[in-house]
Coordinates of C-alpha atoms in Angstrom, one line a residue:
M791 CA 2.1 29.8 16.4
A792 CA 2.2 28.0 13.0
T793 CA -0.5 29.2 10.5
T794 CA -2.7 26.8 8.7
M795 CA -1.1 25.7 5.4
K796 CA -3.8 25.0 2.8
I797 CA -2.8 22.7 0.0
P798 CA -4.0 24.0 -3.5
S799 CA -6.2 21.7 -5.5
R800 CA -3.6 21.6 -8.3
E801 CA -1.1 20.1 -5.8
L802 CA -3.6 17.5 -4.6
W803 CA -4.2 16.4 -8.2
S804 CA -0.4 16.2 -8.7
Y805 CA -0.1 14.1 -5.5
F806 CA -2.8 11.9 -6.8
G807 CA -1.0 11.7 -10.1
Y808 CA 2.3 10.5 -8.5
G809 CA 0.5 7.8 -6.7
L810 CA -1.3 6.8 -9.9
G811 CA 1.9 6.5 -11.9
Q812 CA 3.9 4.8 -9.2
C813 CA 1.2 2.2 -8.7
F814 CA 1.2 1.2 -12.4
S815 CA 4.4 -0.5 -11.3
F816 CA 2.9 -1.9 -8.1
G817 CA -0.2 -3.1 -9.8
L818 CA 1.7 -4.8 -12.6
V819 CA 4.0 -6.6 -10.2
G820 CA 1.3 -7.4 -7.6
S821 CA -1.2 -8.8 -10.1
F822 CA 0.8 -10.3 -12.9
I823 CA 4.4 -11.1 -11.9
N824 CA 3.4 -14.5 -10.5
Y825 CA 1.7 -15.5 -13.7
F826 CA 4.6 -14.1 -15.7
Y827 CA 7.0 -16.3 -13.8
T828 CA 5.0 -19.5 -14.1
D829 CA 3.4 -19.3 -17.5
V830 CA 5.7 -17.0 -19.5
L831 CA 9.2 -17.5 -18.0
G832 CA 8.4 -21.1 -17.1
I833 CA 9.7 -21.4 -13.6
S834 CA 7.8 -23.4 -11.0
A835 CA 5.2 -21.9 -8.6
L836 CA 7.3 -22.9 -5.6
A837 CA 10.4 -21.3 -7.0
A838 CA 8.4 -18.0 -7.5
S839 CA 7.2 -18.3 -3.9
T840 CA 10.7 -18.7 -2.6
I841 CA 11.8 -15.5 -4.5
F842 CA 9.0 -13.5 -2.9
L843 CA 9.8 -14.6 0.6
I844 CA 13.6 -13.9 0.2
A845 CA 12.8 -10.5 -1.1
R846 CA 10.6 -9.7 1.9
A847 CA 13.3 -10.8 4.3
W848 CA 15.6 -8.3 2.6
D849 CA 12.9 -5.6 2.8
A850 CA 12.7 -6.1 6.6
V851 CA 16.3 -4.9 6.7
H852 CA 16.5 -2.1 4.0
D853 CA 13.0 -0.5 4.3
P854 CA 13.4 0.8 7.9
L855 CA 17.1 1.5 7.3
F856 CA 16.4 3.7 4.3
A857 CA 13.5 5.4 6.2
S858 CA 15.7 6.1 9.2
I859 CA 18.3 7.8 6.9
M860 CA 15.6 9.8 5.2
D861 CA 14.5 11.2 8.6
T862 CA 18.0 12.5 9.3
I863 CA 18.8 14.4 6.1
N864 CA 17.6 17.5 4.3
S865 CA 18.3 18.9 0.8
R866 CA 17.6 22.2 -1.0
F867 CA 14.3 20.6 -2.2
G868 CA 13.2 19.7 1.3
K869 CA 13.2 16.6 3.5
F870 CA 11.5 14.1 1.2
R871 CA 10.8 15.8 -2.1
H872 CA 14.2 15.2 -3.8
F873 CA 13.5 11.4 -3.7
L874 CA 10.5 12.0 -6.0
L875 CA 12.8 13.1 -8.7
I876 CA 15.2 10.1 -8.6
A877 CA 12.8 7.3 -7.8
P878 CA 10.5 7.5 -10.9
L879 CA 13.4 6.7 -13.2
L880 CA 14.6 3.9 -11.1
I881 CA 11.3 2.0 -10.7
T882 CA 10.4 2.5 -14.4
G883 CA 13.6 0.8 -15.4
V884 CA 13.4 -2.1 -12.9
T885 CA 9.8 -2.8 -13.7
L886 CA 10.7 -3.3 -17.3
L887 CA 13.5 -5.6 -16.4
S888 CA 11.2 -7.6 -14.2
F889 CA 8.9 -8.4 -17.2
Y890 CA 11.7 -9.2 -19.6
K891 CA 11.7 -12.8 -20.8
I892 CA 15.3 -14.0 -21.0
E893 CA 16.2 -17.1 -23.0
A894 CA 18.4 -19.2 -20.8
D895 CA 18.5 -22.4 -18.8
M896 CA 16.1 -22.8 -15.8
T897 CA 18.7 -22.0 -13.1
T898 CA 19.6 -18.7 -14.9
K899 CA 15.9 -17.8 -15.3
I900 CA 15.3 -18.3 -11.5
L901 CA 18.3 -16.2 -10.7
Y902 CA 17.3 -13.5 -13.1
A903 CA 13.7 -13.4 -11.7
G904 CA 15.1 -13.3 -8.1
V905 CA 17.6 -10.5 -8.7
T906 CA 15.1 -8.3 -10.6
Y907 CA 12.3 -8.8 -8.1
I908 CA 14.5 -8.1 -5.1
L909 CA 15.8 -5.0 -6.9
W910 CA 12.3 -3.9 -7.7
G911 CA 11.3 -4.1 -4.0
T912 CA 14.4 -2.2 -3.0
L913 CA 13.9 0.7 -5.4
Y914 CA 10.2 0.9 -4.9
A915 CA 10.8 1.7 -1.2
I916 CA 12.9 4.7 -2.3
S917 CA 9.8 6.0 -4.0
D918 CA 7.0 4.9 -1.7
I919 CA 8.4 5.9 1.7
P920 CA 9.0 9.6 0.8
F921 CA 5.7 9.6 -1.3
W922 CA 3.7 8.9 1.9
S923 CA 5.9 10.9 4.1
M924 CA 5.2 14.0 2.0
S925 CA 1.7 14.1 3.5
S926 CA 3.2 15.0 6.8
V927 CA 5.2 18.0 5.5
M928 CA 2.8 19.4 2.9
T929 CA 0.7 21.0 5.7
N930 CA 0.5 21.3 9.4
D931 CA -3.3 21.2 9.4
S932 CA -4.8 17.8 10.2
G933 CA -7.9 18.4 8.0
Q934 CA -5.7 19.3 5.0
R935 CA -3.4 16.3 5.8
T936 CA -6.5 14.0 5.6
R937 CA -7.3 15.5 2.2
A938 CA -3.7 14.8 1.1
V939 CA -3.7 11.2 2.4
T940 CA -7.1 10.6 0.7
A941 CA -5.7 12.0 -2.7
A942 CA -2.7 9.8 -2.3
M943 CA -4.7 6.6 -1.5
L944 CA -7.1 7.3 -4.4
G945 CA -4.1 7.6 -6.8
V946 CA -2.7 4.3 -5.5
N947 CA -6.0 2.5 -5.9
A948 CA -6.6 4.0 -9.3
G949 CA -3.1 3.1 -10.4
I950 CA -3.5 -0.6 -9.4
A951 CA -7.0 -0.6 -11.1
C952 CA -5.6 0.9 -14.3
A953 CA -2.9 -1.9 -14.4
N954 CA -5.7 -4.5 -14.2
I955 CA -7.7 -2.7 -16.9
F956 CA -5.2 -1.9 -19.5
F957 CA -2.3 -4.3 -19.1
P958 CA -4.2 -7.5 -20.2
K959 CA -5.5 -5.6 -23.3
L960 CA -2.1 -4.3 -24.2
A961 CA -0.5 -7.7 -23.6
A962 CA -3.0 -9.3 -25.9
F963 CA -2.3 -6.8 -28.6
F964 CA 1.5 -7.2 -28.4
A965 CA 1.3 -11.0 -28.0
Q966 CA 1.1 -11.4 -31.8
Y967 CA 4.5 -9.7 -32.1
S968 CA 6.4 -11.5 -29.3
N969 CA 7.0 -14.8 -27.6
D970 CA 6.3 -13.5 -24.1
K971 CA 2.6 -13.0 -24.4
G972 CA 3.2 -9.3 -24.9
Y973 CA 4.1 -8.7 -21.3
F974 CA 7.3 -6.6 -21.8
M975 CA 5.8 -4.2 -24.4
A976 CA 2.6 -3.8 -22.4
A977 CA 4.7 -3.0 -19.3
L978 CA 6.7 -0.5 -21.4
V979 CA 3.6 1.4 -22.5
M980 CA 2.2 1.5 -18.9
M981 CA 5.4 2.8 -17.4
L982 CA 5.9 5.4 -20.2
V983 CA 2.5 6.8 -19.1
G984 CA 3.3 6.6 -15.4
L985 CA 6.8 8.2 -15.6
P986 CA 5.6 11.8 -16.5
L987 CA 2.8 11.6 -13.9
M988 CA 5.4 10.9 -11.2
L989 CA 7.8 13.6 -12.5
N990 CA 4.9 16.1 -12.5
G991 CA 4.3 15.2 -8.9
F992 CA 7.9 16.1 -8.0
M993 CA 7.5 19.5 -9.8
Q994 CA 4.2 20.4 -8.2
I995 CA 4.2 19.0 -4.7
K996 CA 5.6 21.4 -2.0
E997 CA 7.0 21.0 1.5
R998 CA 5.6 23.7 3.8
V999 CA 6.4 22.3 7.3
P1000 CA 10.0 23.2 8.2
P1001 CA 12.1 20.3 9.6
S1002 CA 12.6 20.0 13.3
P1003 CA 15.4 22.2 14.7
E1004 CA 16.5 19.2 16.8
K1005 CA 18.9 16.9 15.0
V1006 CA 17.4 13.4 14.5
T1007 CA 19.8 10.5 14.5
I1008 CA 19.2 7.0 13.1
R1009 CA 19.1 5.7 16.7
D1010 CA 16.3 8.3 17.4
T1011 CA 14.2 7.0 14.5
F1012 CA 14.3 3.4 15.7
H1013 CA 13.5 4.4 19.2
N1014 CA 10.6 6.4 17.9
L1015 CA 9.4 3.3 16.0
R1016 CA 9.6 1.0 19.0
Q1017 CA 7.5 3.4 21.1
N1018 CA 4.7 3.7 18.5
K1019 CA 2.5 0.9 19.9
P1020 CA -0.7 1.9 17.9
L1021 CA 1.2 1.7 14.7
F1022 CA 1.9 -2.0 15.0
I1023 CA -1.8 -2.8 15.5
V1024 CA -2.7 -0.8 12.4
L1025 CA 0.0 -2.5 10.4
L1026 CA -1.1 -6.0 11.4
S1027 CA -4.7 -5.1 10.3
F1028 CA -3.2 -3.8 7.1
F1029 CA -1.0 -6.9 6.5
F1030 CA -3.9 -9.3 6.6
C1031 CA -5.1 -7.9 3.3
V1032 CA -2.7 -10.7 2.3
F1033 CA -5.7 -13.0 1.7
H1034 CA -7.2 -10.4 -0.7
N1035 CA -3.8 -10.2 -2.4
V1036 CA -3.9 -14.0 -2.9
A1037 CA -7.3 -13.6 -4.5
G1038 CA -5.9 -10.7 -6.6
G1039 CA -3.2 -13.0 -7.9
L1040 CA -5.6 -15.8 -8.6
Y1041 CA -8.1 -13.8 -10.6
I1042 CA -6.1 -14.2 -13.8
Y1043 CA -6.1 -18.0 -13.3
F1044 CA -9.8 -18.0 -12.4
F1045 CA -10.9 -16.0 -15.4
I1046 CA -8.8 -18.0 -17.8
N1047 CA -9.7 -21.5 -16.5
N1048 CA -13.2 -21.1 -14.8
L1049 CA -14.7 -18.5 -17.1
G1050 CA -12.6 -19.0 -20.2
D1051 CA -11.7 -15.4 -20.7
G1052 CA -8.6 -13.8 -19.3
S1053 CA -9.6 -10.4 -20.5
L1054 CA -12.2 -10.3 -17.7
Q1055 CA -9.3 -9.2 -15.5
M1056 CA -10.1 -5.8 -17.0
A1057 CA -13.4 -5.8 -15.0
I1058 CA -11.4 -5.9 -11.7
G1059 CA -9.7 -2.7 -12.8
V1060 CA -12.9 -1.0 -13.7
M1061 CA -14.4 -1.9 -10.3
G1062 CA -11.3 -0.5 -8.7
I1063 CA -11.7 2.8 -10.3
V1064 CA -15.4 3.0 -9.5
A1065 CA -14.6 2.0 -5.9
A1066 CA -11.9 4.7 -5.7
V1067 CA -14.4 7.4 -6.7
L1068 CA -17.0 6.1 -4.2
C1069 CA -14.3 6.2 -1.5
L1070 CA -14.5 10.0 -1.6
V1071 CA -17.3 9.6 0.9
A1072 CA -14.8 8.2 3.5
P1073 CA -13.9 11.6 5.0
M1074 CA -17.6 12.3 5.5
L1075 CA -18.1 9.0 7.2
T1076 CA -15.2 9.5 9.5
R1077 CA -16.7 12.8 10.7
R1078 CA -19.7 10.8 11.9
M1079 CA -18.0 7.7 13.2
Q1080 CA -14.7 6.6 14.7
K1081 CA -12.3 5.2 12.1
R1082 CA -11.9 2.0 14.2
K1083 CA -15.6 1.3 14.3
L1084 CA -16.0 2.1 10.6
F1085 CA -13.1 -0.2 9.8
M1086 CA -14.7 -3.1 11.6
I1087 CA -18.1 -2.6 10.0
L1088 CA -16.5 -2.6 6.5
C1089 CA -14.7 -5.8 7.3
G1090 CA -17.9 -7.4 8.5
L1091 CA -19.7 -6.4 5.3
D1092 CA -16.8 -7.9 3.3
V1093 CA -17.2 -11.2 5.1
A1094 CA -21.0 -11.2 4.4
V1095 CA -20.5 -10.4 0.7
R1096 CA -17.9 -13.2 0.3
V1097 CA -20.2 -15.8 2.0
V1098 CA -23.1 -14.9 -0.3
M1099 CA -20.7 -15.1 -3.3
W1100 CA -19.8 -18.7 -2.3
F1101 CA -23.4 -19.8 -2.2
V1102 CA -24.3 -18.0 -5.4
G1103 CA -21.5 -19.7 -7.4
Y1104 CA -19.5 -18.4 -10.3
Q1105 CA -22.0 -19.5 -13.0
Q1106 CA -24.0 -16.3 -12.3
V1107 CA -21.4 -14.0 -13.8
T1108 CA -23.3 -10.7 -13.4
M1109 CA -24.0 -11.4 -9.7
L1110 CA -20.4 -12.5 -9.2
F1111 CA -19.0 -9.2 -10.4
I1112 CA -21.5 -7.2 -8.4
L1113 CA -20.4 -8.9 -5.3
L1114 CA -16.7 -8.6 -6.2
G1115 CA -17.3 -4.9 -6.8
L1116 CA -18.9 -4.4 -3.3
S1117 CA -16.0 -6.3 -1.7
T1118 CA -13.5 -4.1 -3.6
L1119 CA -15.2 -1.0 -2.2
F1120 CA -15.2 -2.2 1.3
V1121 CA -11.5 -3.2 1.3
M1122 CA -10.4 -0.1 -0.5
M1123 CA -12.1 2.1 2.1
T1124 CA -10.5 0.1 5.0
N1125 CA -7.1 0.9 3.4
I1126 CA -7.8 4.6 3.3
L1127 CA -8.7 4.4 7.0
T1128 CA -5.4 2.5 7.8
S1129 CA -3.3 5.2 6.0
S1130 CA -5.1 7.9 8.0
M1131 CA -4.6 6.1 11.3
I1132 CA -0.9 5.6 10.4
A1133 CA -0.5 9.3 9.9
D1134 CA -2.1 9.9 13.3
T1135 CA 0.4 7.7 15.1
I1136 CA 3.2 10.1 14.0
E1137 CA 2.0 12.5 16.8
Y1138 CA 1.6 9.6 19.2
A1139 CA 5.3 8.7 18.8
E1140 CA 6.4 12.3 18.8
Y1141 CA 4.6 12.9 22.1
H1142 CA 6.3 10.0 23.8
T1143 CA 9.8 10.4 22.3
H1144 CA 10.1 14.2 21.7
K1145 CA 11.2 13.4 18.1
R1146 CA 9.1 13.6 15.0
C1147 CA 10.0 10.8 12.5
A1148 CA 7.6 10.5 9.6
A1149 CA 9.6 8.4 7.2
I1150 CA 10.2 5.6 9.7
T1151 CA 6.5 5.5 10.4
F1152 CA 5.4 5.3 6.8
S1153 CA 8.2 2.8 6.1
G1154 CA 6.0 0.5 8.1
Q1155 CA 3.2 0.9 5.6
T1156 CA 5.5 0.5 2.7
F1157 CA 7.1 -2.7 4.1
T1158 CA 3.8 -4.1 5.2
G1159 CA 2.2 -3.5 1.9
K1160 CA 5.1 -5.2 0.0
M1161 CA 5.2 -8.0 2.6
S1162 CA 1.5 -8.6 2.2
V1163 CA 1.8 -8.7 -1.6
A1164 CA 4.8 -10.9 -1.5
V1165 CA 3.5 -13.4 1.1
G1166 CA 0.3 -13.4 -1.0
G1167 CA 2.4 -14.2 -4.1
G1168 CA 4.1 -16.9 -2.1
L1169 CA 0.8 -18.3 -0.9
I1170 CA -0.4 -18.3 -4.5
G1171 CA 2.3 -20.7 -5.5
V1172 CA 1.6 -23.0 -2.5
F1173 CA -2.1 -22.8 -3.1
L1174 CA -1.8 -23.6 -6.8
T1175 CA 0.4 -26.6 -5.9
M1176 CA -2.1 -27.8 -3.3
I1177 CA -5.1 -27.8 -5.6
G1178 CA -3.1 -29.5 -8.4
Y1179 CA -2.8 -26.7 -10.9
V1180 CA -0.8 -27.6 -14.0
P1181 CA 1.0 -24.7 -15.6
Q1182 CA 0.4 -24.1 -19.3
A1183 CA -2.3 -26.9 -19.4
Q1184 CA -5.2 -26.2 -21.7
I1185 CA -7.8 -27.8 -19.4
Q1186 CA -7.6 -28.0 -15.6
S1187 CA -9.4 -30.6 -13.4
D1188 CA -12.7 -29.9 -11.6
G1189 CA -10.9 -29.9 -8.3
V1190 CA -8.6 -27.1 -9.6
L1191 CA -11.6 -25.1 -10.8
S1192 CA -13.3 -25.4 -7.4
G1193 CA -10.1 -24.6 -5.6
L1194 CA -9.7 -21.4 -7.7
F1195 CA -13.2 -20.3 -6.8
F1196 CA -12.5 -20.9 -3.1
G1197 CA -9.3 -18.9 -3.4
I1198 CA -11.0 -15.8 -4.8
C1199 CA -14.1 -16.1 -2.6
L1200 CA -13.6 -17.4 0.9
L1201 CA -9.9 -16.8 1.5
P1202 CA -10.5 -13.0 1.6
A1203 CA -13.3 -13.5 4.1
I1204 CA -10.9 -15.3 6.4
G1205 CA -8.6 -12.3 6.1
S1206 CA -11.3 -9.8 7.0
L1207 CA -12.2 -11.8 10.1
I1208 CA -8.5 -11.7 11.2
R1209 CA -8.4 -7.9 10.5
M1210 CA -11.4 -7.3 12.6
G1211 CA -9.7 -9.2 15.5
F1212 CA -6.6 -7.0 15.4
M1213 CA -8.5 -3.7 15.0
S1214 CA -10.6 -4.6 18.1
R1215 CA -7.4 -4.1 20.1
F1216 CA -6.8 -0.6 18.7
T1217 CA -7.5 2.1 21.4
F1218 CA -5.8 5.2 20.0
T1219 CA -9.0 6.9 19.0
E1220 CA -9.6 10.3 17.5
E1221 CA -10.2 11.8 20.9
K1222 CA -6.8 10.6 22.2
H1223 CA -5.1 11.9 19.1
A1224 CA -6.7 15.3 19.5
E1225 CA -5.5 15.4 23.1
I1226 CA -2.0 14.5 22.1
C1227 CA -2.0 17.2 19.4
R1228 CA -3.1 19.8 22.0
L1229 CA -0.3 18.7 24.4
L1230 CA 2.3 18.9 21.6
A1231 CA 1.1 22.4 20.7
E1232 CA 1.5 23.5 24.3
R1233 CA 4.9 21.8 24.6
N1234 CA 6.1 23.6 21.5
A1235 CA 4.7 26.9 22.6
S1236 CA 6.4 26.6 26.0
A1237 CA 9.7 25.6 24.3
K1238 CA 9.6 28.7 22.1
A1239 CA 8.7 31.1 24.9
P1240 CA 11.4 33.2 26.6
G1241 CA 13.1 30.9 29.1
G1242 CA 11.3 27.9 27.7
G1243 CA 12.9 24.7 27.0
C1244 CA 12.3 21.0 26.5
A1245 CA 11.6 20.4 30.2
L1246 CA 8.0 21.4 30.8
P1247 CA 7.0 21.1 34.5
G1248 CA 3.5 22.3 33.8
L1249 CA 2.8 19.8 31.1
E1250 CA 2.4 16.9 33.5
K1251 CA -0.2 19.0 35.4
I1252 CA -2.0 19.6 32.2
T1253 CA -1.9 15.9 31.4
A1254 CA -3.2 14.9 34.8
T1255 CA -6.2 17.2 34.7
S1256 CA -7.3 16.2 31.2
Q1257 CA -6.0 12.8 30.4
T1258 CA -3.2 10.7 32.0
S1259 CA -0.2 9.7 30.1
A1260 CA -1.1 6.1 30.6
D1261 CA -4.5 6.8 29.0
L1262 CA -2.8 8.2 25.9
R1263 CA -0.9 4.9 25.5

């Protein structure tokens, strides 16, 4: 019987630190790359949108393929840990390339933006998939695993928040020395801080769960993914943060044009850090309430806050930021819940396929997160075109100002309503997960017993007396 594997606090902090450093890159690209393309590099919003969509089409191929390969290999560092040594160097370099302003004709600029952005998405997957998969091999204890996932998600949220806080200030400082509004140097400083945080994560984080003795093939991983029905519902709920991502990309336009101060973007980052700290109550809430029910309540609260925001208007700046802060908290907490639910579905797929494939499961989160950001980026370009936004114009029309407020206010409310609809179809509750974990433990114990094997005649009787296989689906 496997003993409980407790994760030391030092290791949890290092796991948090890896997520923090990695998401400096994700925060920079997610919040600022669209503005960099349109107002620094000078390419059209529609060209930028096309780049985002092409990149995500490529991600649909390489993310699950990379993950399936990761599930089949081991190294002297473990199953996933070795990727945490290589990936930080790769994503640091490609992030800097993405924010480099080349002097060339428009066609070359579009090609450069496309190549660097697609390369960024490819290399980011090599970091993000094993980063999340580590939570499944750091411990075999579900409570400890929840602590690890929480630490990881807080690091991710804090990293994105720090990008929103510090990047605008750094860019403003370096703008006087460059012709790219200081974007490249600001990105360089951010990534030089993030790189050692990620490398420290590699050195401190340990794998304690031994790999499965059964060989896992690439075909096995895709079969495992196809059987994981609850995962797809969670991923759809996660994807429709896309409307919040649209709002995130519009903030810089809104603050510059509606409020006249682009540095207010820093307030979004501050709210993100405060919300990340408050999210520490999430494990306590999930002990008292099903994750599914809590998720839907939080989405409903987000809708209510956004509607109030619309009627209050943006002239009341203090109230605007209070309401944005509440929305940030609600959405951030739902994302912690989705990551925890994704981790639970690993056991669901293992029960139905007899193969444990963590990387292919978490690749769904990585791909969906990037898809949500990219589609959001694409929709930003379409949205700006629809409302008549004029790049680099000093003054925008009243219609543009109203459209920008709608984009940061009511579009996310629509997203939360859609997320509630999908989550209402999620039936793999904590009780069903606990039952599957019990059945897996009995299956493994029988397999290890003298004369035991993979075929367990008694298991079906156990299932029939407690909960049917159909119920667990």
